[in-house]
XYZ file of C-alpha atoms in Angstrom:
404
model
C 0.000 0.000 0.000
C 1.519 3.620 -1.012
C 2.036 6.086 1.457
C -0.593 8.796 0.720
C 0.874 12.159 0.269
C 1.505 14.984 2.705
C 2.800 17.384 0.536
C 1.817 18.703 -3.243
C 3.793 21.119 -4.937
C 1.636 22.049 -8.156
C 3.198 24.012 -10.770
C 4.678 26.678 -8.084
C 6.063 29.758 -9.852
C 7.391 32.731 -7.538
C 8.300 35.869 -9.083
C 10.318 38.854 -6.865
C 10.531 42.142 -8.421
C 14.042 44.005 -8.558
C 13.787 47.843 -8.821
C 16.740 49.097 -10.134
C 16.511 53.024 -7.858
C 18.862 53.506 -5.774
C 17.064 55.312 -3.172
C 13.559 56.445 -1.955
C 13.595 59.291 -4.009
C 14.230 58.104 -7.374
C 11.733 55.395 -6.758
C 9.166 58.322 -6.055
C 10.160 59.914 -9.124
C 10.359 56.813 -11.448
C 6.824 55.363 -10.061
C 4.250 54.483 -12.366
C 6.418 55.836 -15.153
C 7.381 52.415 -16.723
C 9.091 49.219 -16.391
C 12.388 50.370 -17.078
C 13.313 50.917 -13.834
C 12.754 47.191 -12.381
C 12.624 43.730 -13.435
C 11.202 40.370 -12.668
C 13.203 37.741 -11.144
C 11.282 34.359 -10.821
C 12.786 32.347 -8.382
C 10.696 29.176 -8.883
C 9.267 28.002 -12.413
C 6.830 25.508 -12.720
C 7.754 23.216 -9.869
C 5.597 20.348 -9.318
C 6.286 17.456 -6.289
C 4.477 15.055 -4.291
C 6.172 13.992 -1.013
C 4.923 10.650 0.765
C 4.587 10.037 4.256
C 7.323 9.076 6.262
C 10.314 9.873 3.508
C 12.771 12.232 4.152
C 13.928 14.432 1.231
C 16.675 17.059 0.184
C 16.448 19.875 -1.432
C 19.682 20.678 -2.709
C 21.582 22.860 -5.521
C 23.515 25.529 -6.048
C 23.092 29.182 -4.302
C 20.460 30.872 -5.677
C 18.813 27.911 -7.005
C 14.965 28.431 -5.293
C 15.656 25.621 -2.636
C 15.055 28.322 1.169
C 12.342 30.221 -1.531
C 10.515 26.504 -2.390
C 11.159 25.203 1.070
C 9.252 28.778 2.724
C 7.028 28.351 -0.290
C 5.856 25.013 1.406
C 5.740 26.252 4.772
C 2.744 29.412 3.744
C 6.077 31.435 5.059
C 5.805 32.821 0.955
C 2.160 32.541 -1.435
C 3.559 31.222 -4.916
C 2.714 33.748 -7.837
C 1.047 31.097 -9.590
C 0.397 27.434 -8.797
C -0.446 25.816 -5.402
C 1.293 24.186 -2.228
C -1.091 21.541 -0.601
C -0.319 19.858 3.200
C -1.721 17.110 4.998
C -0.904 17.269 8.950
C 0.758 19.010 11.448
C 3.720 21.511 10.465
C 7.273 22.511 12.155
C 9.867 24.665 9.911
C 13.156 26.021 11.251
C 13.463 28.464 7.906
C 15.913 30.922 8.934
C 18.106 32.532 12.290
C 15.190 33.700 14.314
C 12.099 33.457 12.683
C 8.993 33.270 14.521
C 10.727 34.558 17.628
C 9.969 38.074 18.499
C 13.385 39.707 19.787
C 12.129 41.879 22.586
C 10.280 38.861 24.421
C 12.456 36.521 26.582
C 12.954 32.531 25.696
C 10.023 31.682 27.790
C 7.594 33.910 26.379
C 8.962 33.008 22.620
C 8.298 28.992 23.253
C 4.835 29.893 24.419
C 4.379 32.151 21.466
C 6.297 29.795 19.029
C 4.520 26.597 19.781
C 1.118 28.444 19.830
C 1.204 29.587 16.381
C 2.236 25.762 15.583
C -1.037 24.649 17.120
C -0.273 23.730 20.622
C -2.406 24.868 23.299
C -0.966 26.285 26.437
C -1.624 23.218 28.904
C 0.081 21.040 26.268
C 2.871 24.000 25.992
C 3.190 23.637 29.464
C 3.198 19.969 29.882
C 6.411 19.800 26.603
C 7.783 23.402 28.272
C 10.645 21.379 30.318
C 11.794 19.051 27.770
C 12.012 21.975 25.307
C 14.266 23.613 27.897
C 16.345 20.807 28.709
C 17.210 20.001 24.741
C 17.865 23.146 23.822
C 20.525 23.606 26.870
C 20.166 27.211 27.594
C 18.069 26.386 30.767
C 20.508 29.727 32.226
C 19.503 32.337 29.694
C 15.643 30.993 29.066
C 14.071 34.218 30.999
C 16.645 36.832 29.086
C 15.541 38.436 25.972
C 16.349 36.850 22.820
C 17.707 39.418 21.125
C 20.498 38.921 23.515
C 21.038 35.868 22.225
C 23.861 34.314 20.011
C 23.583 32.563 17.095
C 23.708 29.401 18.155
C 21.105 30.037 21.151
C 18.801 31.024 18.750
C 18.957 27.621 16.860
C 19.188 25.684 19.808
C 15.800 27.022 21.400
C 13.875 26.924 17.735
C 14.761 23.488 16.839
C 13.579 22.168 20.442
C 10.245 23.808 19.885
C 10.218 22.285 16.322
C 10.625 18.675 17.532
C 8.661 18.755 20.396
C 5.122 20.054 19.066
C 4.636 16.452 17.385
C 4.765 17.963 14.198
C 3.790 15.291 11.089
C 5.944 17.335 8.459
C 9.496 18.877 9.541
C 10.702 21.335 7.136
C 14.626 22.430 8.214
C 16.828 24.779 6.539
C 20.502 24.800 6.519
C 20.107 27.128 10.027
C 21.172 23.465 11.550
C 24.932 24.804 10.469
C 24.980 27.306 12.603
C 25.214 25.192 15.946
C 28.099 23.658 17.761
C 28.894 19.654 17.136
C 27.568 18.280 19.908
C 23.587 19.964 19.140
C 24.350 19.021 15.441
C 24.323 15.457 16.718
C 21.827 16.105 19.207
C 19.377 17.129 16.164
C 20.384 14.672 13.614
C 19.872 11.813 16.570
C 16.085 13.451 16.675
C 15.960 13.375 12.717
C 16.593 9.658 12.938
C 13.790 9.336 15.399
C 11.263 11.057 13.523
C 12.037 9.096 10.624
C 11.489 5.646 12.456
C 8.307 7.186 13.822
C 7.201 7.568 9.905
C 7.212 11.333 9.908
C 7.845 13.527 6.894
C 11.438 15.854 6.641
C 12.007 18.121 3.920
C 15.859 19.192 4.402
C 17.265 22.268 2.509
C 21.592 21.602 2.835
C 24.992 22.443 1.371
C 26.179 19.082 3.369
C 26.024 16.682 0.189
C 27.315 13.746 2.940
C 24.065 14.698 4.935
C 21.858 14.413 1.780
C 23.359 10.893 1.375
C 23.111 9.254 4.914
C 19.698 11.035 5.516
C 17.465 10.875 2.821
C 15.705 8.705 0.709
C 14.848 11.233 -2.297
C 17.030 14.199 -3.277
C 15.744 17.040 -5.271
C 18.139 19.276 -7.284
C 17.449 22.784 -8.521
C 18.691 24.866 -10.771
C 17.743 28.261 -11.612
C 14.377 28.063 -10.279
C 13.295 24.827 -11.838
C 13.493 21.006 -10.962
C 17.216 19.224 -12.554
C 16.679 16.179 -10.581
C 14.598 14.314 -8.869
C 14.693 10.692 -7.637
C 17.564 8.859 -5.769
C 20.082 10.860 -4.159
C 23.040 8.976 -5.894
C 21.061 9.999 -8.715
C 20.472 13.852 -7.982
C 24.175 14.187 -6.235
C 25.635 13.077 -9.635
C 23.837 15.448 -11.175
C 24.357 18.365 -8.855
C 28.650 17.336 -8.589
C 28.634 17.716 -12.652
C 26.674 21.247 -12.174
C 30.032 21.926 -9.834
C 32.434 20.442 -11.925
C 31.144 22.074 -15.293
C 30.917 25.844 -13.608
C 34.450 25.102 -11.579
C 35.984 24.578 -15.468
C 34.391 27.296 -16.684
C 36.079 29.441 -13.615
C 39.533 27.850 -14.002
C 39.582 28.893 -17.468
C 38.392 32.546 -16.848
C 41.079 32.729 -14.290
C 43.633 31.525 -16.698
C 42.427 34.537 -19.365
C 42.502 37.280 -16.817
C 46.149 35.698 -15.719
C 47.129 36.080 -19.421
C 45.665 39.568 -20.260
C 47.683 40.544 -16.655
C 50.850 38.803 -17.670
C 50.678 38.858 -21.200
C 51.716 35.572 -21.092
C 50.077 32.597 -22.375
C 48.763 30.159 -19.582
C 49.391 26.621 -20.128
C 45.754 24.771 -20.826
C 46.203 20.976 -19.585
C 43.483 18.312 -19.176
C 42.925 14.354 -18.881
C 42.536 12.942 -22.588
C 41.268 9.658 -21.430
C 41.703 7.417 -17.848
C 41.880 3.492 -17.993
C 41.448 0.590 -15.514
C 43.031 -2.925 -15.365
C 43.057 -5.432 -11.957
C 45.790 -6.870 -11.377
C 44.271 -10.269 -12.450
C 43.954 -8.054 -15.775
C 40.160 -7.397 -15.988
C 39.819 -3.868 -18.286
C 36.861 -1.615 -18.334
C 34.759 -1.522 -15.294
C 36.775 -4.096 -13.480
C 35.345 -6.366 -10.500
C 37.557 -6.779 -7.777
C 38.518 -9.140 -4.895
C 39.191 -7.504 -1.572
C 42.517 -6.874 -1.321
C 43.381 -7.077 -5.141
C 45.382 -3.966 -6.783
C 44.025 -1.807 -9.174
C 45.994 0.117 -11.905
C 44.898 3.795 -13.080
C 46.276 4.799 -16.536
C 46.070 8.232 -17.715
C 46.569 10.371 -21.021
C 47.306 13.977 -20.238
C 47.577 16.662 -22.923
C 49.021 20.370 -22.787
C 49.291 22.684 -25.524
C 51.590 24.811 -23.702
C 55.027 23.723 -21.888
C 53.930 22.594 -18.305
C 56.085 23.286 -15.820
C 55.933 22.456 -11.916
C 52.836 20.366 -11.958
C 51.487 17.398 -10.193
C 48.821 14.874 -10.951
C 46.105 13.379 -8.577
C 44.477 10.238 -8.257
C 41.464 9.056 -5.289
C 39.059 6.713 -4.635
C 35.455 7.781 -3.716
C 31.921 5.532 -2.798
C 29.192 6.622 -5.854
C 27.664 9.639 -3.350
C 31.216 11.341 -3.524
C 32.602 10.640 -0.525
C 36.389 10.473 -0.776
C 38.209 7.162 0.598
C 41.584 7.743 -0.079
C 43.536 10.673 -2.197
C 46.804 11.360 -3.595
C 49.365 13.579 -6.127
C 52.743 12.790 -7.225
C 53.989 16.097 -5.124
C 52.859 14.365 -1.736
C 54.929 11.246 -3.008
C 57.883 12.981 -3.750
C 57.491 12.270 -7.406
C 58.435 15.820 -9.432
C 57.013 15.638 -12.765
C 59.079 16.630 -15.923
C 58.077 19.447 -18.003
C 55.026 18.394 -20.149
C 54.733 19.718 -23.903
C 52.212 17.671 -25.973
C 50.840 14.379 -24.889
C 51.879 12.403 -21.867
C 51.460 8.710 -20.310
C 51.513 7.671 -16.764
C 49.642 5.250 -14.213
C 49.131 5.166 -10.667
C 49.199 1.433 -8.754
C 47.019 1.271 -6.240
C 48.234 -1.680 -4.254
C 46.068 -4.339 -2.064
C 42.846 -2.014 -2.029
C 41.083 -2.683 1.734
C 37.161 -2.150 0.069
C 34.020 -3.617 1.149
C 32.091 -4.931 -1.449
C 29.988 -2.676 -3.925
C 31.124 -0.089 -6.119
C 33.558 2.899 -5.950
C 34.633 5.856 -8.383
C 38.453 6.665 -9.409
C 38.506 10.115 -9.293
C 41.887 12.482 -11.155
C 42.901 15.824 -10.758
C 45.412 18.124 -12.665
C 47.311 21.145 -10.934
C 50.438 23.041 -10.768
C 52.725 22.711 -7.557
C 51.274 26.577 -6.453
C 47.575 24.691 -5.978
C 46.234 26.061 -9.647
C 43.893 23.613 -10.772
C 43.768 22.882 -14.595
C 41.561 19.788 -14.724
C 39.262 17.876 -12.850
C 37.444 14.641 -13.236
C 35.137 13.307 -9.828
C 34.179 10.351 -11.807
C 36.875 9.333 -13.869
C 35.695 5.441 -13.927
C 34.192 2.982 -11.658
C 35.326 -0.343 -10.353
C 33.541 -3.095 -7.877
C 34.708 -5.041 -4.973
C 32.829 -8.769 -4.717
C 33.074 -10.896 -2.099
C 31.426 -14.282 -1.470
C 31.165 -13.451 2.377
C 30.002 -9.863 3.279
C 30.189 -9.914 6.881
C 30.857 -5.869 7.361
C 29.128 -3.028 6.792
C 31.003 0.254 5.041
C 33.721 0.911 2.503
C 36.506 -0.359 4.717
C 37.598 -4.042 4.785
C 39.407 -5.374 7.895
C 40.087 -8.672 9.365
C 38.291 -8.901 12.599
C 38.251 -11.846 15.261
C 36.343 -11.911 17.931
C 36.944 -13.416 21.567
C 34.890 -14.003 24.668
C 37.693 -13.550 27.484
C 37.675 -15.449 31.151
């Protein structure tokens, strides 16, 4: 049986309008003349989702993208410019630093306000007032005005009001960041609970790692409007290639203002082509025993003489998360000067993987830290075993002993 759905984003467009006066007297003077002086910005277009009960999803992409506009959007914090948001249950947000707190009232008088405009009543405010306290750990500063309160404070008390009004649907923006480790942990224990109790979280990050452990649908935008949508493996590799294409396109600017400065050309060097072989030989997207070497060969080209450069190889799981790195400058390995085409291969020896699948990754760069080429998925490679006793990417021997 499907999980019915809790949230419906249908066909949401929001459109901002930038005015273009710089000050409260030009816009007097400009008003109702024309359009000249502003323009529309539409910060969503067309986006259309259903979330299901109980499934936690990311909303992730670049800055800028619509994710904190789509995310408010869903929470009535915004009303779309055309389309409609639809919500079955209970609501909690954490959007931004402070919202829904009023600064001149103290911590006390904020939970009682906060958790009353989420639909709690003030016996059952009262009855949830010390656990709200005691999770949020400012228990010294709860009858001092908020306004006098840090960053961090501010977090702490919201997100203990969030999780303790029994909300059905969480929405959390990246305001989690903003807290020391120990809360983070704290919260993202309390996001695991939710999830086993079948709630619904809808989690706007930069933390790619947090997308991957926590969620079980990833949605990427891009300029207002849905790139992804399904798996977060999926979405992620869509969202790294977004990077990786716009980091390229920034390395080579960089290297045309450092020639118009210099008046010297800047050496242009990239990855041709990057090949695997096992050491039991196997070519292409080669399966692996635990343990068994793997050989990376690369083709590097540079149309300039390249001088005082390194190369880079690593091993990553599929959702980007780096295992193990390397260059030839951190092995003591100084490159000659490249001019045209060059050959070389990295061994890496006796590989300690779990079984499934991992990504090669390569880099380029000059000794100063310049990138000049970049490639997070260079190839892929499995491990199989016939005995998967472990969970994670890293295979060691363990024994196990009851002692007298």
């Amino acid at each position: 049986m499907n999980a019915p759905t809790v949230i419906r984003v249908d066909d949401v467009s929001k459109r901002f309008v930038i005015r273009k006066e710089k000050s409260l007297k030009e816009r007097l003077v400009n008003f109702g003349r024309s359009n000249k002086h502003k323009e529309d910005f539409w910060a969503l277009r067309d986006v259309s989702l259903d979330i299901h009960a109980g499934t936690t999803v990311g909303l992730i992409g670049p800055n800028g993208s619509g994710k904190s506009t789509l995310l408010k959007t869903i929470g009535g914090i915004l009303q779309p410019t055309s389309g409609q948001v639809l919500l079955r249950g209970r609501l909690a947000a954490l959007l931004e630093l402070g919202a829904g707190f009023h600064p001149d009232l103290t911590g006390r008088e904020n939970v009682y306000l906060n958790a009353s405009i989420l639909g709690l009543s003030r016996a059952e405010i009262a009855r949830h007032f010390d656990a709200i306290v005691d999770f949020s750990g400012i228990e010294q500063f709860i009858d001092t005005q908020v306004k006098f309160y840090s960053s961090g404070m501010y977090v702490r008390l919201a997100f203990a009001v969030a999780v303790h009004v029994d909300p059905d649907i969480l929405l959390v923006d990246e305001v989690l960041a903003v807290g020391d480790e120990p809360f983070q942990r704290k919260c993202l224990e309390r996001i695991r609970q939710f999830q086993s109790e079948g709630r619904t979280i809808v989690l706007v990050t930069h933390s790619l790692d947090q997308v991957a452990e926590f969620c079980d649908r990833a949605v990427v935008l891009e300029h207002g409007v849905v790139a992804a949508d399904g798996a977060p493996r999926d979405a992620l590799k869509v969202l790294r290639a977004e990077f990786e294409s716009t980091r390229q396109e920034e390395i080579e600017k960089a290297a045309q203002v450092a020639e118009r400065d210099t008046g010297r050309t800047q050496p242009r060097a990239r990855f041709n082509g990057i090949a695997l072989r096992s050491d039991s030989g196997a070519v292409g997207r080669p399966a692996l025993k635990p343990g068994e070497g793997l050989s990376v060969a690369m083709e590097v080209e540079s149309d300039a003489p390249l001088e005082s450069w390194e190369i880079g190889v690593g091993v990553a799981t599929t959702l980007g998360t780096v295992l193990y790195g390397t260059n030839t400058r951190l092995m003591g390995i100084p490159l000659a000067t490249l001019d045209g085409v060059g050959r070389y291969e990295f061994h890496l020896a006796d590989l300690p993987l779990s079984e499934g699948e991992y990504v090669v990754q390569a880099s380029l760069g000059t000794n100063d830290g310049t990138e000049l080429h970049g490639v997070p998925e260079a190839a892929h490679f499995t491990i199989e075993t016939e005995d998967a006793r472990s969970v994670g990417s890293v295979a060691v021997a363990t024994t196990f002993s009851v002692e007298d």
